[in-house]
CSV table of N, CA and C in Angstrom, one decimal:
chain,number,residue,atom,x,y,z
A,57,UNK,N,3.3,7.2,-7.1
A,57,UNK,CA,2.6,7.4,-5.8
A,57,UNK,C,1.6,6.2,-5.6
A,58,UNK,N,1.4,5.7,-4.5
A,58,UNK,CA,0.3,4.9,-4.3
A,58,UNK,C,-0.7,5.6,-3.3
A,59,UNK,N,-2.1,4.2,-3.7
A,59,UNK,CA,-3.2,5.3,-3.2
A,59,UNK,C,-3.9,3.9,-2.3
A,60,UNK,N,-4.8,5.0,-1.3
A,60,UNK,CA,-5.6,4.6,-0.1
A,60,UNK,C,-6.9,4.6,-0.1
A,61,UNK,N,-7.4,3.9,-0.6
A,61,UNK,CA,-8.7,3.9,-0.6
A,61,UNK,C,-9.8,4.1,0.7
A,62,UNK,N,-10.1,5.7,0.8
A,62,UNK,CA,-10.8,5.8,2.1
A,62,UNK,C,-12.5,6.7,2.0
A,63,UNK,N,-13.3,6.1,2.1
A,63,UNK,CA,-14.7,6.5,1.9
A,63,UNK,C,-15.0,6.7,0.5
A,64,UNK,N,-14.6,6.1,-0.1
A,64,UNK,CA,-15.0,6.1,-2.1
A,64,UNK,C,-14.2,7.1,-2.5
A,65,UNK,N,-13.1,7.2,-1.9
A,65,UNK,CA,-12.4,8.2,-2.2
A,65,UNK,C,-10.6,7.9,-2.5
A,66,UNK,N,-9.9,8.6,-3.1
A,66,UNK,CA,-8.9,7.9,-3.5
A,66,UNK,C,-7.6,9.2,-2.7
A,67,UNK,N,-6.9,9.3,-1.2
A,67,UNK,CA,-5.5,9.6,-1.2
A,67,UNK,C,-4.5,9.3,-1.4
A,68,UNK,N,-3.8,9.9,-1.6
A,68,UNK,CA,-2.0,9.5,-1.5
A,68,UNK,C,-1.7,9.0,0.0
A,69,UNK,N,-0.8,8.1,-0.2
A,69,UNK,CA,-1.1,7.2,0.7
A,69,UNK,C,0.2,7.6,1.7
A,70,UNK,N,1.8,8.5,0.7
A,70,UNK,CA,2.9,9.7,1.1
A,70,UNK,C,2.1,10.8,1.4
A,71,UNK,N,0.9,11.6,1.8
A,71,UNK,CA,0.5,12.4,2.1
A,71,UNK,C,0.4,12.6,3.5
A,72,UNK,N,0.0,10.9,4.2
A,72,UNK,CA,-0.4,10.5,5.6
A,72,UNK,C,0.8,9.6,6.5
A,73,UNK,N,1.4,9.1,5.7
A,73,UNK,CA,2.3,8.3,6.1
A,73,UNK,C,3.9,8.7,5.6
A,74,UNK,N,4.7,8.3,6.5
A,74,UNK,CA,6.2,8.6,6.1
A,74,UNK,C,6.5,6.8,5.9
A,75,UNK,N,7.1,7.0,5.0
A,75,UNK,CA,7.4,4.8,4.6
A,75,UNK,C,8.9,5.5,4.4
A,76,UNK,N,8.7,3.9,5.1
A,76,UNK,CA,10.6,3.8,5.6
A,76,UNK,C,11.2,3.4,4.3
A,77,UNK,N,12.8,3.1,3.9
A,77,UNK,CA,13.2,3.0,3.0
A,77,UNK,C,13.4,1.3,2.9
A,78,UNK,N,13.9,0.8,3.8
A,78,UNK,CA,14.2,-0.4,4.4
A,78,UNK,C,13.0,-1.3,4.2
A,79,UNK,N,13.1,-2.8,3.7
A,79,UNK,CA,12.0,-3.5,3.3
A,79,UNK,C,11.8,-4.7,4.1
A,80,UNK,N,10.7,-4.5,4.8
A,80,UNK,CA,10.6,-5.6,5.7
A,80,UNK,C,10.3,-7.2,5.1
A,81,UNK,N,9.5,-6.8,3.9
A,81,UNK,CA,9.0,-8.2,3.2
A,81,UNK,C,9.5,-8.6,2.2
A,82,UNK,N,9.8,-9.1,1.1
A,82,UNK,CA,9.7,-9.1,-0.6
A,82,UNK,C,8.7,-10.2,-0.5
A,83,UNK,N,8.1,-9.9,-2.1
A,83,UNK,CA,7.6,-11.1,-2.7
A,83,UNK,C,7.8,-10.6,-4.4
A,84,UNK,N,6.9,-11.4,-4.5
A,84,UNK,CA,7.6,-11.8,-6.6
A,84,UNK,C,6.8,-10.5,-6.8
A,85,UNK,N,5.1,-9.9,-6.3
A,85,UNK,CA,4.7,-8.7,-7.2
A,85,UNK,C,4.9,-8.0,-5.8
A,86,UNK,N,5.7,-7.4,-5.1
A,86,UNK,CA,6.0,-6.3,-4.3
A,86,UNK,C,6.8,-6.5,-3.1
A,87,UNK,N,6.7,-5.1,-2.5
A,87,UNK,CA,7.7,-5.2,-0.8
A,87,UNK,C,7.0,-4.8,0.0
A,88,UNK,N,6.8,-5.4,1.1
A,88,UNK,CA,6.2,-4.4,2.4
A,88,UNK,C,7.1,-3.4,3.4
A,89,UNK,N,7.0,-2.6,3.1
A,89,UNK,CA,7.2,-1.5,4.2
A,89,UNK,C,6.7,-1.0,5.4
A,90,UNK,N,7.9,-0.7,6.6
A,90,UNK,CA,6.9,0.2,7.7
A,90,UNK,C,6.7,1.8,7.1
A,91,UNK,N,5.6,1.7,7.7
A,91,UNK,CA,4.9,3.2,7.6
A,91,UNK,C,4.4,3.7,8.7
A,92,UNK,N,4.7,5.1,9.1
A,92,UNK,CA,4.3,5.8,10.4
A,92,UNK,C,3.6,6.6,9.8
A,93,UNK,N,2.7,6.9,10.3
A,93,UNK,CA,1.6,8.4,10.6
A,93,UNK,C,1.7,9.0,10.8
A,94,UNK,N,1.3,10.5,9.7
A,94,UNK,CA,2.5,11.2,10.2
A,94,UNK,C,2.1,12.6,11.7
A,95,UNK,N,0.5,12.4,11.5
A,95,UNK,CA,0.0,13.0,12.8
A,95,UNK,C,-0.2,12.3,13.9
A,96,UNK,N,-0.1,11.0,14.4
A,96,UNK,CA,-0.7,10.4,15.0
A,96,UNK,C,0.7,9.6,15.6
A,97,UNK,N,1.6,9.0,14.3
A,97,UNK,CA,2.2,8.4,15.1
A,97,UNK,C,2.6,6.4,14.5
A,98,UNK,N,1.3,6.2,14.3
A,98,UNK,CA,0.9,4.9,14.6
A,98,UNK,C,1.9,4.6,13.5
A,99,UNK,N,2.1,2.9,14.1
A,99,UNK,CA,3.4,2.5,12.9
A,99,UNK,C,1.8,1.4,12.1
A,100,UNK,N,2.0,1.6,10.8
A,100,UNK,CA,1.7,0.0,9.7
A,100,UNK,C,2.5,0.0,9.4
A,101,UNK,N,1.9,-1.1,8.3
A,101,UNK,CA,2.8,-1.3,7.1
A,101,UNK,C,1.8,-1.3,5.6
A,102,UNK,N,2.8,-0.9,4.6
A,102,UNK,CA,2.3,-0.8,3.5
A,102,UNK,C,3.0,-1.7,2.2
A,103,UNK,N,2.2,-2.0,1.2
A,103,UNK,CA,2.5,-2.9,0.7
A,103,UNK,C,2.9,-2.3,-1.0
A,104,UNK,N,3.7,-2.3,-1.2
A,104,UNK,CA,4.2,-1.2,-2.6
A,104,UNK,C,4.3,-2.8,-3.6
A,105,UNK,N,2.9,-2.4,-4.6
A,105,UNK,CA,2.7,-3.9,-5.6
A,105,UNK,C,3.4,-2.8,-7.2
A,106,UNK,N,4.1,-3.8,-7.5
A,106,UNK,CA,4.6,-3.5,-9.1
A,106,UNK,C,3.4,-3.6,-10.2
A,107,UNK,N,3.1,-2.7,-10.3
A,107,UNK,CA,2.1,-2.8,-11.2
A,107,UNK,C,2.6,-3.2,-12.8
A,108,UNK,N,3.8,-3.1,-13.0
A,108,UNK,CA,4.1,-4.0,-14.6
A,108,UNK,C,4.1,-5.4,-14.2
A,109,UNK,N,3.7,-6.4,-13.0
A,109,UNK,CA,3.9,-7.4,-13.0
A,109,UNK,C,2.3,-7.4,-12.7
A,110,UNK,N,1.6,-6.9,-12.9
A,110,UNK,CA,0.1,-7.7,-12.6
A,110,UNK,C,-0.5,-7.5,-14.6
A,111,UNK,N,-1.1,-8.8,-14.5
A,111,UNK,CA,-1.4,-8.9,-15.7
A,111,UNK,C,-2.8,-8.5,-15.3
A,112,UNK,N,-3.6,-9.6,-14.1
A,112,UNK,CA,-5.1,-9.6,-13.8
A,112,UNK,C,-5.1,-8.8,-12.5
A,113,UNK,N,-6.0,-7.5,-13.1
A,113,UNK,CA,-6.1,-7.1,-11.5
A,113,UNK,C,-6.9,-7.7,-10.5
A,114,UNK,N,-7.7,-8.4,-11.5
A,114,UNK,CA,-9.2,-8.4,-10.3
A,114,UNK,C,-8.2,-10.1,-9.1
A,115,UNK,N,-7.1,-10.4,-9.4
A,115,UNK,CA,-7.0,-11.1,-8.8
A,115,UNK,C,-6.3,-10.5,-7.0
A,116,UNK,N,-5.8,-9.5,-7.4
A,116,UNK,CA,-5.8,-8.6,-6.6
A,116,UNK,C,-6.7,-8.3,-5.1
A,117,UNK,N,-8.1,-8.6,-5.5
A,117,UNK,CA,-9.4,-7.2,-5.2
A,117,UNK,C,-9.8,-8.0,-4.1
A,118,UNK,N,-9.1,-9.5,-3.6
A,118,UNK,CA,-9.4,-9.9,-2.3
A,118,UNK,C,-8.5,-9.2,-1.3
A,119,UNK,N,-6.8,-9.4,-1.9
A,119,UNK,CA,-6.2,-8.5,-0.8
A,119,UNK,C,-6.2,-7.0,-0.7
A,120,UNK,N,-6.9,-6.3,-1.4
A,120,UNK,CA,-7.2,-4.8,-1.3
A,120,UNK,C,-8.9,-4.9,-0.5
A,121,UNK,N,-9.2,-5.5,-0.5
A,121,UNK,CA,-10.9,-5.3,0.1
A,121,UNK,C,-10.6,-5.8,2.1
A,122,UNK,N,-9.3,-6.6,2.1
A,122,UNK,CA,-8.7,-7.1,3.4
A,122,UNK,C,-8.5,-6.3,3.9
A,123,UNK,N,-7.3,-5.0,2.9
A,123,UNK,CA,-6.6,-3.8,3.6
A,123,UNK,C,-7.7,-2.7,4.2
């Protein structure tokens, strides 16, 4: 499962969102996906990172502080 960081708080990120199966992006540590809302509607996208391919997380913590 992946998670959402919202008010120092950590949800499932499948709890709010329906993610499509279909991959709009690749890259070497992940895929981006659309994701719809599942009350609301709204289309994102979500970013599913392989976590056996990150050695350093903190290199990470710019594009998670973006999201």
């Amino acid at each position: 499962k992946s998670l959402n960081r919202q008010k120092e708080e950590y949800t499932i990120v499948e709890d709010n969102y329906d993610i499509g199966e279909k991959i709009i992006d690749s890259h070497a540590n992940g895929s981006i996906f659309k994701a719809v809302h599942k009350k609301t509607g709204l289309v994102r996208s979500v970013k599913k990172i392989k976590k056996r391919r990150i050695k350093d997380p903190t290199k990470y913590l710019n594009e998670l502080e973006f999201m």
